[in-house]
Amino acid sequence: MTISHSSIVEKAADATARATPSSVARRVRGLSDRAIAWLFIAPAITLLLAINIFPLLWAVYLSFTNYRANRPNAPVVGVGFGNYQRVLNDPDIWQAMQTTAHFVFWTIVLQTVIGFTLAYLIDRKFRGHAFWTTIILIPMMLSPAVVGNFWRFLYEPQIGLFAYAVSLVTGIPTSDIQMLGNVTLAPWAIIIVDTWMWTPYVMLICLAGLRSIPDYIYEAAEVDRASPWRQFWSITVPMALPFIMLAVLFRGIENFKMFDMVTLLTGGGPGSITEVASITLKRAAFESWATGRASAFAIILFVAVFGLANIYVKALNKVKQR
Amino acid sequence: MSAANSAHSVVEPSLSSKRIAGTIVVLYALITLIPLVWIFLTSIKSPPDSISYPPKIVFTPSLEGYCNLFTTRTRQTPDYIASLPAPVGTCDEVTRKRNMVIAGPSNFLPRFVNSLVIAFGSTFLAVFLGTLAAYGFSRFKIPLADDLMFFILSTRMMPPIAVAIPIYLMYRELGLSDTAFGMILLYTAVNVSLAVWLLKGFIDEIPREYEEAAMIDGYTRLQAFRKVVLPQATTGIAATAIFCLIFAWNEYAFAALLTSGEAQTAPPFIPTIIGEGGQDWPAVAAGTTIFLIPILVFTILLRKQLLRGITFGAVRK
């Protein structure tokens, strides 16, 4: 399927030549560019407005009311910033934010370290590296919900492969390896699955970064007799840093929204130890039916991600400009 | 490939460093594969084998998981089962051994078909709309183009649950709840932002001169787009389509909240497969295996396009 660039050019030239009847070379141009520009962009923008922006504005409106989706006929009363006040003063929500931050932090650390290491090793271009790269990519192509559900089985202390393997290696009895039932282990159970799934993604972006470093820089360093260690820290890491930071940004945004895997693995439990923001939000919206309050929380979350992402992108741009 | 690399032999990694790198990567890849291999193995185990301890690596393969995935069964007395005519087909036979008879088809197939319809429908729409918009952004002066592009991207920053609240209300009003069309629209909207971003990059790479030449030769703008730009953007369009497809195929949060029966896709359905005494793991594994196979095939067949698509955003900006 890959077409070389020169053949593209030839094909285009060929197609152009064949499809141009000289007699009608000067026919009416049809629509003006301006009309076409609109025609091309309008459908996508309209859809986004209808399915993203309109609901978002609706959520903003709802966040100032006491509306409950399970009582559509009850009178709707504006409550000003009451919902926001309640959300921001709710210790459970702060707990959920903390849990989310904990997940985001550890998944990013693990995925970046392992992902970059793998990318660095794959960049050695050993025999069969393309094949093994593809194998490593498989987990990230799968459904987090479906795979998360199956990991629940792997984690079962009495029958699961994970507990068995850990017990085999460490000698700890399997009854003590309650990955999903134990308050200290449950968050790590999720972090492990997320890392298993998404390390390949970080790896790929890091690989793109490493491949973008021109060889002549290393050649120059080699001439200057820089040690491999020195080359790694003075060339490889700084040059790949913008890419690593991008991977961190993408994973950060995604994991801030983490929902499916947690729902299927622990459902937020045991207790509420793995209850991330999305799960709290889902409970408020679709179990307590406190639509107004849930909307306020949703808006706060959105502003938080948006704000953090913006600050981060500014930092990223500074790094790139160096 | 190695011949091309040997041009800069100074920085070519030594053979031993390659060997070490290769060993570590292969080890990691093999460990990564274990859960997937285990899913497949579980899918061909009998229910007792699937929950035996220590986990069984050697076992007699059984199609029971797949039978249970596609059928619903009712328990009967041995006497009643003995009175039935001879079993038709493997599943009938397997089921009767457990003192049950097949009552009818399960919901798996319709859910799987829903997944197919919704994933392919939304992918087609998203790529279609995305290609048009990407071309528009790439070739024309659009007022506030940068802001619009950022707005398009920012729609992906919302947690799905947050958007799901108003969409749930909106769909309830419009009668789109639990319909395949509603889900197609929703996934299209989510994917179109990605499609515009990816495709704009691909189309930016195609020199404008081609279209200009074509237009000087008498093509209209639309013809130039169709006959010159589209054929050259094929690779990019394919890569984008795969990404949209993977997303729509794998999506869970919206599907779980906005569909309950008719339009439910496989991801929320598979975890609900319950057997007697808890989750029927061989059936779940069978469903998971069938569900994963298309993506697995895509990944392996189209890995070059995938690599390009994933790393694309990173390389560009």
XYZ file of C-alpha atoms in Angstrom:
639
model
C 0.000 0.000 0.000
C 2.898 2.325 0.416
C 3.406 4.297 -2.734
C 6.753 5.886 -3.307
C 6.781 9.626 -3.731
C 8.052 9.613 -7.296
C 5.308 7.256 -8.429
C 2.758 9.580 -6.832
C 4.102 12.459 -8.863
C 4.087 10.420 -12.037
C 0.569 9.214 -11.435
C -0.664 12.704 -10.732
C 0.977 14.090 -13.825
C -0.355 11.223 -15.863
C -3.872 11.586 -14.513
C -3.753 15.303 -15.083
C -2.662 14.852 -18.666
C -5.242 12.205 -19.477
C -8.173 13.919 -17.853
C -7.695 17.262 -19.519
C -9.583 17.581 -22.771
C -7.897 20.553 -24.444
C -11.096 21.747 -26.079
C -12.795 22.449 -22.771
C -9.740 23.772 -21.058
C -11.361 27.094 -20.432
C -14.737 26.057 -19.206
C -16.627 27.679 -16.387
C -14.838 27.290 -13.126
C -17.859 26.217 -11.120
C -18.176 27.313 -7.528
C -15.952 30.049 -6.192
C -13.165 29.042 -3.845
C -14.859 30.804 -1.010
C -18.083 28.861 -1.441
C -16.120 25.632 -1.686
C -14.162 26.405 1.448
C -17.418 26.810 3.318
C -18.999 23.787 1.716
C -16.040 21.686 2.768
C -15.728 22.879 6.315
C -19.352 23.442 7.244
C -20.487 19.796 7.628
C -17.742 18.868 10.083
C -18.155 22.092 12.057
C -21.943 21.700 12.111
C -21.660 18.181 13.461
C -19.208 19.276 16.137
C -21.472 22.151 17.101
C -24.478 19.851 17.323
C -22.879 16.953 19.176
C -20.180 18.701 21.181
C -20.750 22.394 21.631
C -24.501 22.464 22.004
C -24.389 19.739 24.689
C -21.514 21.539 26.360
C -23.512 24.780 26.531
C -26.480 22.810 27.754
C -24.301 21.323 30.479
C -23.221 24.840 31.446
C -26.879 25.860 31.698
C -27.805 22.738 33.676
C -24.928 23.319 36.053
C -26.737 26.419 37.324
C -30.017 24.590 37.931
C -31.428 21.896 40.180
C -32.558 19.823 37.175
C -32.790 16.062 37.657
C -32.880 13.920 34.518
C -35.059 11.266 36.154
C -37.748 13.852 36.908
C -38.101 15.695 33.600
C -41.404 17.281 34.609
C -40.310 18.763 37.927
C -39.946 22.565 37.861
C -36.406 23.695 37.047
C -35.041 26.321 39.396
C -31.828 28.258 38.943
C -29.482 27.830 41.853
C -26.714 30.230 40.848
C -23.296 28.925 41.802
C -24.804 26.553 44.366
C -23.836 23.421 42.454
C -20.272 24.629 41.986
C -20.061 25.465 45.660
C -21.289 22.029 46.620
C -18.905 20.273 44.251
C -15.886 22.246 45.394
C -16.750 21.652 49.049
C -17.431 17.951 48.613
C -14.624 15.931 50.216
C -15.566 12.871 48.147
C -14.938 14.786 44.955
C -11.571 15.997 46.195
C -10.789 12.421 47.093
C -11.687 11.356 43.548
C -9.502 14.103 42.097
C -6.641 12.935 44.246
C -7.151 9.352 43.140
C -7.185 10.506 39.520
C -3.995 12.506 40.003
C -2.370 9.471 41.600
C -3.275 7.326 38.593
C -2.182 9.942 36.079
C 1.139 10.401 37.859
C 2.088 6.739 38.165
C 0.860 5.635 34.760
C 2.804 8.460 33.149
C 5.984 7.722 35.085
C 5.877 4.003 34.328
C 4.801 4.354 30.714
C 7.392 7.009 29.973
C 10.273 5.121 31.563
C 9.377 1.761 30.016
C 8.208 3.270 26.727
C 11.344 5.349 26.258
C 13.589 2.429 27.193
C 11.867 0.199 24.671
C 12.051 2.869 21.984
C 15.744 3.345 22.719
C 16.349 -0.386 22.404
C 14.262 -0.743 19.253
C 16.197 2.145 17.746
C 19.287 -0.137 17.872
C 17.594 -1.784 14.863
C 18.320 -5.358 15.848
C 17.155 -8.131 13.540
C 13.393 -8.401 13.436
C 12.801 -5.122 15.248
C 9.874 -4.207 12.986
C 8.112 -7.472 13.738
C 8.537 -7.199 17.504
C 7.447 -3.571 17.444
C 4.184 -4.664 15.865
C 3.707 -7.343 18.522
C 4.266 -4.803 21.280
C 1.678 -2.505 19.690
C -1.181 -4.991 19.953
C -2.459 -4.129 23.456
C -3.070 -0.476 22.599
C -5.304 -1.431 19.690
C -7.705 -3.350 21.902
C -10.783 -2.252 23.802
C -9.884 -1.119 27.337
C -13.264 -2.312 28.590
C -13.123 -5.767 27.059
C -9.511 -6.334 27.998
C -10.001 -4.776 31.438
C -12.818 -7.213 32.050
C -10.575 -10.106 31.194
C -7.811 -8.822 33.451
C -10.302 -9.149 36.299
C -10.122 -12.859 35.608
C -6.315 -12.830 35.477
C -6.284 -11.056 38.853
C -8.604 -13.542 40.609
C -6.604 -14.745 43.625
C -7.933 -18.315 43.583
C -7.930 -19.071 39.861
C -6.131 -16.266 38.074
C -2.872 -16.501 36.215
C -1.460 -13.278 37.680
C -1.701 -14.338 41.316
C -0.342 -17.743 40.393
C 2.663 -16.292 38.580
C 3.434 -13.794 41.358
C 3.125 -16.486 43.969
C 5.391 -18.763 41.966
C 8.088 -16.093 41.751
C 7.834 -14.562 45.222
C 6.496 -17.430 47.291
C 3.694 -15.265 48.695
C 0.529 -17.383 49.055
C -2.053 -16.526 46.404
C -4.663 -15.730 49.034
C -2.547 -12.686 49.910
C -2.484 -11.457 46.306
C -5.951 -9.931 46.249
C -5.135 -7.417 43.549
C -8.670 -6.074 43.238
C -9.918 -6.611 46.759
C -7.060 -5.102 48.705
C -7.010 -1.378 49.422
C -3.279 -0.966 48.754
C -3.112 -3.277 45.748
C -6.261 -2.268 43.841
C -4.887 1.050 42.515
C -1.783 -0.798 41.352
C -3.893 -3.418 39.630
C -5.319 -0.644 37.462
C -1.951 1.021 36.957
C -0.497 -2.306 35.780
C -3.227 -2.861 33.182
C -3.044 0.736 31.962
C 0.727 0.460 31.653
C 0.435 -2.859 29.835
C -1.995 -1.259 27.412
C -0.511 2.159 26.774
C 3.257 1.809 27.095
C 3.391 0.949 23.363
C 1.835 4.313 22.573
C 4.483 6.218 24.486
C 7.089 3.949 22.941
C 5.976 4.847 19.420
C 6.082 8.572 20.003
C 9.504 8.266 21.655
C 10.650 6.188 18.706
C 9.538 8.944 16.341
C 11.547 11.355 18.479
C 14.679 9.224 18.436
C 14.445 8.718 14.683
C 14.157 12.472 14.169
C 17.651 13.028 15.605
C 20.017 13.438 12.669
C 22.970 11.059 12.637
C 25.511 13.791 11.999
C 25.064 15.042 15.561
C 26.210 11.682 16.901
C 28.995 11.575 14.343
C 30.217 14.961 15.544
C 30.013 13.794 19.156
C 31.932 10.683 18.183
C 34.650 12.849 16.636
C 34.779 14.883 19.864
C 35.176 11.618 21.739
C 32.082 12.097 23.848
C 31.313 9.002 25.915
C 28.121 7.068 25.106
C 26.764 8.156 28.499
C 27.484 11.786 27.687
C 25.943 11.393 24.204
C 22.818 9.944 25.750
C 22.293 12.781 28.210
C 23.494 15.660 26.005
C 22.008 14.595 22.687
C 19.466 11.793 22.876
C 17.414 12.947 25.856
C 17.225 16.679 25.075
C 16.491 16.064 21.394
C 13.769 13.534 22.169
C 12.336 15.599 25.034
C 9.626 17.434 23.040
C 8.335 14.060 21.869
C 8.411 12.580 25.356
C 6.522 15.634 26.592
C 3.928 15.202 23.859
C 3.414 11.585 24.826
C 2.997 12.707 28.442
C 0.412 15.286 27.341
C -1.631 12.780 25.334
C -1.513 10.135 28.040
C -2.227 12.719 30.731
C -5.400 13.922 29.023
C -6.528 10.382 28.325
C -5.897 9.111 31.831
C -7.568 12.126 33.370
C -10.695 10.834 31.622
C -10.029 7.221 32.651
C -13.304 5.373 32.953
C -13.791 2.069 31.161
C -10.871 0.172 32.590
C -11.599 1.219 36.171
C -15.308 0.459 35.776
C -14.611 -3.044 34.565
C -11.729 -3.866 36.901
C -12.871 -2.525 40.258
C -15.950 -0.371 39.652
C -14.251 2.173 41.921
C -13.767 -0.213 44.828
C -12.850 -1.621 47.207
C -14.765 1.059 49.087
C -13.997 4.060 46.949
C -10.236 3.637 46.809
C -10.054 3.530 43.002
C -12.937 5.882 42.358
C -11.589 8.259 39.746
C -13.255 11.513 38.693
C -15.148 9.955 35.760
C -16.703 7.341 38.018
C -17.781 9.918 40.599
C -19.246 11.908 37.746
C -21.090 8.903 36.385
C -22.506 8.109 39.814
C -23.702 11.676 40.327
C -25.234 11.869 36.859
C -26.662 8.413 36.248
C -27.143 6.927 39.713
C -28.022 9.877 41.962
C -29.524 11.673 38.954
C -28.238 14.971 40.315
C -27.898 16.266 36.777
C -27.241 19.885 37.755
C -24.505 19.070 40.238
C -22.946 16.498 37.882
C -22.888 19.109 35.117
C -21.114 21.558 37.409
C -18.514 18.890 38.166
C -18.166 18.115 34.446
C -17.522 21.781 33.672
C -14.966 22.027 36.463
C -13.197 18.933 35.111
C -13.173 20.291 31.586
C -11.794 23.654 32.690
C -9.142 21.853 34.729
C -7.963 19.651 31.831
C -8.146 22.512 29.403
C -6.242 24.857 31.691
C -3.559 22.341 32.607
C -3.158 21.269 28.981
C -2.738 24.894 27.932
C -0.081 25.619 30.535
C 1.669 22.412 29.591
C 1.613 23.188 25.870
C 3.234 26.561 26.595
C 6.021 24.789 28.456
C 6.319 22.312 25.620
C 6.684 25.095 23.086
C 9.481 26.627 25.158
C 11.327 23.310 25.179
C 10.894 22.991 21.433
C 12.285 26.437 20.777
C 15.562 25.720 22.534
C 17.293 -1.726 5.240
C 20.605 -2.502 6.958
C 22.458 -1.588 3.779
C 20.993 1.899 3.887
C 21.951 2.301 7.523
C 25.541 1.248 7.097
C 26.147 4.534 5.300
C 26.829 6.109 8.692
C 28.843 3.344 10.222
C 30.254 5.614 12.939
C 26.979 5.566 14.831
C 25.811 2.121 13.810
C 25.227 0.219 17.103
C 27.636 -2.619 17.769
C 26.531 -6.181 17.243
C 26.532 -7.021 20.944
C 24.478 -3.963 21.848
C 21.989 -4.968 19.173
C 21.815 -8.430 20.616
C 21.151 -7.175 24.141
C 18.534 -4.706 22.884
C 16.866 -7.421 20.852
C 16.701 -9.827 23.781
C 15.103 -7.292 26.121
C 12.547 -6.150 23.553
C 11.605 -9.708 22.621
C 11.214 -10.597 26.299
C 8.978 -7.587 26.851
C 6.907 -8.458 23.778
C 6.444 -12.030 24.974
C 5.355 -10.931 28.457
C 2.962 -8.454 26.861
C 1.424 -11.263 24.859
C 0.714 -13.532 27.839
C -2.696 -12.021 28.726
C -3.771 -12.268 25.095
C -2.621 -15.856 24.737
C -4.418 -16.593 28.001
C -7.648 -15.112 26.657
C -7.446 -17.403 23.669
C -6.546 -20.472 25.750
C -9.413 -19.782 28.148
C -11.816 -19.522 25.240
C -11.097 -23.132 24.283
C -11.256 -24.527 27.823
C -14.205 -26.175 29.467
C -15.632 -24.113 32.367
C -14.153 -26.402 35.064
C -10.734 -26.282 33.371
C -10.882 -22.504 33.163
C -11.157 -22.068 36.920
C -8.926 -24.900 38.095
C -5.941 -24.127 40.280
C -3.086 -24.088 39.454
C -4.085 -22.600 36.062
C -4.069 -25.334 33.444
C -1.720 -24.934 30.539
C -2.297 -28.444 29.239
C -5.965 -29.298 28.796
C -8.393 -30.901 26.381
C -9.696 -28.188 24.061
C -13.437 -27.637 24.183
C -15.825 -25.555 22.142
C -18.078 -25.023 25.138
C -17.088 -21.369 25.548
C -18.045 -20.568 21.980
C -21.285 -22.576 22.293
C -22.207 -20.726 25.468
C -21.361 -17.416 23.848
C -23.778 -17.877 20.985
C -26.642 -19.631 22.766
C -28.857 -19.392 25.796
C -29.529 -22.605 27.649
C -31.991 -23.971 30.156
C -31.352 -26.636 32.760
C -33.377 -29.840 32.407
C -33.658 -33.133 34.239
C -31.443 -35.959 32.934
C -34.593 -37.956 32.229
C -35.959 -35.259 29.991
C -32.660 -34.906 28.148
C -32.488 -38.677 27.653
C -35.922 -38.559 26.084
C -34.823 -36.032 23.439
C -33.852 -37.073 19.906
C -30.139 -37.349 19.146
C -28.253 -34.027 19.428
C -27.737 -31.961 16.284
C -24.272 -30.484 16.139
C -21.420 -30.069 18.593
C -23.005 -27.359 20.711
C -26.119 -29.413 21.319
C -23.965 -32.321 22.415
C -21.731 -30.252 24.700
C -24.724 -28.547 26.286
C -26.545 -31.786 27.015
C -23.536 -33.177 28.825
C -24.101 -30.397 31.357
C -27.776 -31.358 31.704
C -28.929 -28.384 29.685
C -30.633 -27.805 26.359
C -30.193 -24.927 23.982
C -33.105 -22.525 24.348
C -32.166 -20.124 21.594
C -29.528 -17.761 20.280
C -27.800 -15.367 22.679
C -27.505 -11.618 22.199
C -23.864 -11.784 21.209
C -24.341 -11.886 17.458
C -26.707 -8.870 17.299
C -24.325 -6.916 19.567
C -21.401 -7.838 17.371
C -23.346 -6.751 14.282
C -24.154 -3.467 16.055
C -20.449 -2.977 16.637
C -19.770 -3.566 12.953
C -22.520 -1.244 11.727
C -21.715 1.562 14.155
C -17.946 1.329 13.789
C -17.911 1.213 10.001
C -20.745 3.715 9.606
C -19.149 6.305 11.844
C -15.706 5.707 10.362
C -16.989 6.290 6.869
C -18.786 9.475 7.874
C -15.922 10.812 9.977
C -13.368 10.207 7.242
C -15.646 11.707 4.605
C -16.385 14.870 6.578
C -12.839 14.989 7.882
C -11.295 14.832 4.417
C -13.455 17.693 3.168
C -12.750 19.853 6.202
C -9.047 19.028 6.167
C -8.815 20.035 2.533
C -10.688 23.231 3.330
C -8.326 24.090 6.175
C -5.280 23.099 4.202
C -5.969 25.039 1.016
C -8.183 28.009 1.769
C -7.816 31.072 3.916
C -10.374 30.416 6.609
C -11.005 33.240 9.043
C -9.767 32.237 12.514
C -8.449 28.962 11.093
C -6.071 28.351 14.009
C -8.776 28.959 16.578
C -11.174 26.695 14.735
C -8.588 23.937 14.536
C -7.882 24.267 18.239
C -11.580 24.241 18.980
C -11.906 21.050 16.969
C -9.135 19.444 18.993
C -10.432 20.689 22.334
C -13.648 18.719 21.905
C -11.556 15.674 22.722
C -10.519 16.952 26.129
C -13.928 16.479 27.723
C -14.333 13.258 29.678
C -16.916 11.235 27.733
C -19.133 11.018 30.795
C -19.281 14.798 30.990
C -20.594 15.101 27.427
C -22.792 12.082 27.967
C -25.113 13.914 30.385
C -26.436 16.526 27.929
C -26.215 14.097 25.004
C -28.308 11.657 26.986
C -30.946 14.387 27.482
C -30.724 15.545 23.890
C -31.026 12.016 22.519
C -33.983 11.363 24.790
C -35.755 14.399 23.313
C -34.903 13.482 19.737
C -35.669 9.781 20.096
C -32.056 8.894 19.283
C -31.404 7.019 22.518
C -30.409 3.429 21.949
C -30.395 3.725 18.168
C -27.537 2.768 15.895
C -27.963 6.070 14.058
C -27.527 8.035 17.274
C -24.347 6.139 18.096
C -23.020 6.607 14.566
C -23.564 10.370 14.815
C -21.904 10.500 18.201
C -18.835 8.494 17.208
C -18.577 10.474 14.002
C -18.470 13.686 15.998
C -15.809 12.303 18.309
C -13.730 10.983 15.424
C -14.091 13.899 13.070
C -11.782 16.048 15.176
C -9.037 13.456 14.941
C -9.725 12.969 11.240
C -9.428 16.672 10.470
C -6.144 16.956 12.353
C -4.551 13.870 10.854
C -5.755 14.516 7.329
C -4.814 18.172 7.318
C -1.248 17.074 7.908
C -1.381 14.542 5.099
C -2.969 16.996 2.662
C -0.524 19.752 3.643
C 2.212 17.466 2.355
C 0.703 17.271 -1.123
C 2.113 20.213 -3.092
C -0.483 22.793 -4.078
C 1.195 23.037 -7.464
C -0.480 19.816 -8.581
C -3.953 21.252 -8.219
C -2.892 24.576 -9.605
C -1.509 22.836 -12.652
C -4.707 20.847 -13.006
C -6.793 23.993 -12.712
C -4.742 25.802 -15.295
C -5.475 22.838 -17.528
C -9.158 23.523 -17.088
C -10.178 21.542 -14.054
C -12.581 23.128 -11.647
C -11.535 23.229 -8.001
C -13.804 20.290 -7.194
C -12.409 18.224 -10.044
C -8.878 19.018 -8.978
C -9.746 17.916 -5.472
C -11.315 14.691 -6.653
C -8.891 13.673 -9.335
C -5.596 15.041 -8.084
C -5.682 15.455 -4.319
C -7.825 12.498 -3.271
C -5.765 9.819 -5.031
C -2.619 11.160 -3.425
C -4.134 11.323 0.016
C -5.170 7.660 -0.069
C -2.511 6.468 2.366
C -3.373 9.206 4.811
C -7.074 8.532 4.463
C -6.488 4.835 5.101
C -4.431 5.548 8.222
C -7.077 7.930 9.514
C -9.853 5.437 8.821
C -8.083 2.761 10.845
C -7.787 5.071 13.819
C -11.444 6.052 13.643
C -12.409 2.422 13.286
C -10.340 1.346 16.272
C -11.867 4.055 18.422
C -15.458 3.319 17.404
C -14.899 -0.418 17.708
C -13.436 -0.175 21.200
C -15.531 2.611 22.729
C -17.242 1.726 25.980
C -18.335 4.752 28.034
C -20.863 6.256 25.612
C -22.093 2.835 24.588
C -22.656 1.806 28.196
C -24.536 4.995 29.067
C -26.536 5.655 25.923
C -27.505 2.180 24.777
C -29.307 -0.477 26.729
C -30.557 -3.045 24.269
C -31.240 -2.518 20.591
C -28.124 -0.552 19.733
C -25.755 -1.950 22.359
C -22.314 -2.763 21.015
C -20.062 -5.631 22.039
C -17.799 -3.864 24.610
C -20.581 -3.264 27.159
C -22.142 -6.617 26.333
C -19.199 -8.988 26.749
C -18.663 -8.267 30.475
C -22.319 -9.081 31.139
C -22.034 -12.702 29.979
C -22.932 -14.626 33.099
C -23.005 -18.385 33.451
C -24.233 -20.476 36.330
C -22.440 -19.351 39.454
C -20.817 -16.190 38.188
C -19.051 -15.036 35.084
C -18.785 -17.713 32.400
C -15.092 -17.118 31.688
C -14.710 -19.405 28.655
C -17.710 -17.668 27.040
C -16.331 -14.230 27.964
C -12.962 -15.250 26.567
C -14.620 -16.550 23.400
C -16.482 -13.256 22.959
C -13.303 -11.321 23.660
C -11.326 -13.401 21.171
C -13.885 -12.926 18.395
C -14.084 -9.239 19.195
C -10.309 -8.761 19.177
C -9.579 -10.667 15.975
C -10.563 -7.937 13.479
C -8.384 -5.376 15.254
C -5.539 -7.860 15.527
C -5.690 -8.499 11.790
C -5.834 -4.774 11.068
C -2.850 -4.101 13.283
C -0.705 -6.688 11.606
C -1.766 -5.987 8.020
C -1.656 -2.218 8.230
C 1.143 -1.646 10.688
C 2.980 0.776 8.432
C -0.012 3.068 8.128
C -0.635 2.723 11.844
C 2.902 3.677 12.705
C 2.627 6.684 10.500
C -0.706 7.754 11.931
C 0.320 7.396 15.562
C 3.643 9.109 15.280
C 2.273 11.627 12.899
C 1.048 14.215 15.372
C 4.329 13.919 17.183
C 6.506 14.368 14.140
C 4.596 17.312 12.899
C 4.002 19.726 15.740
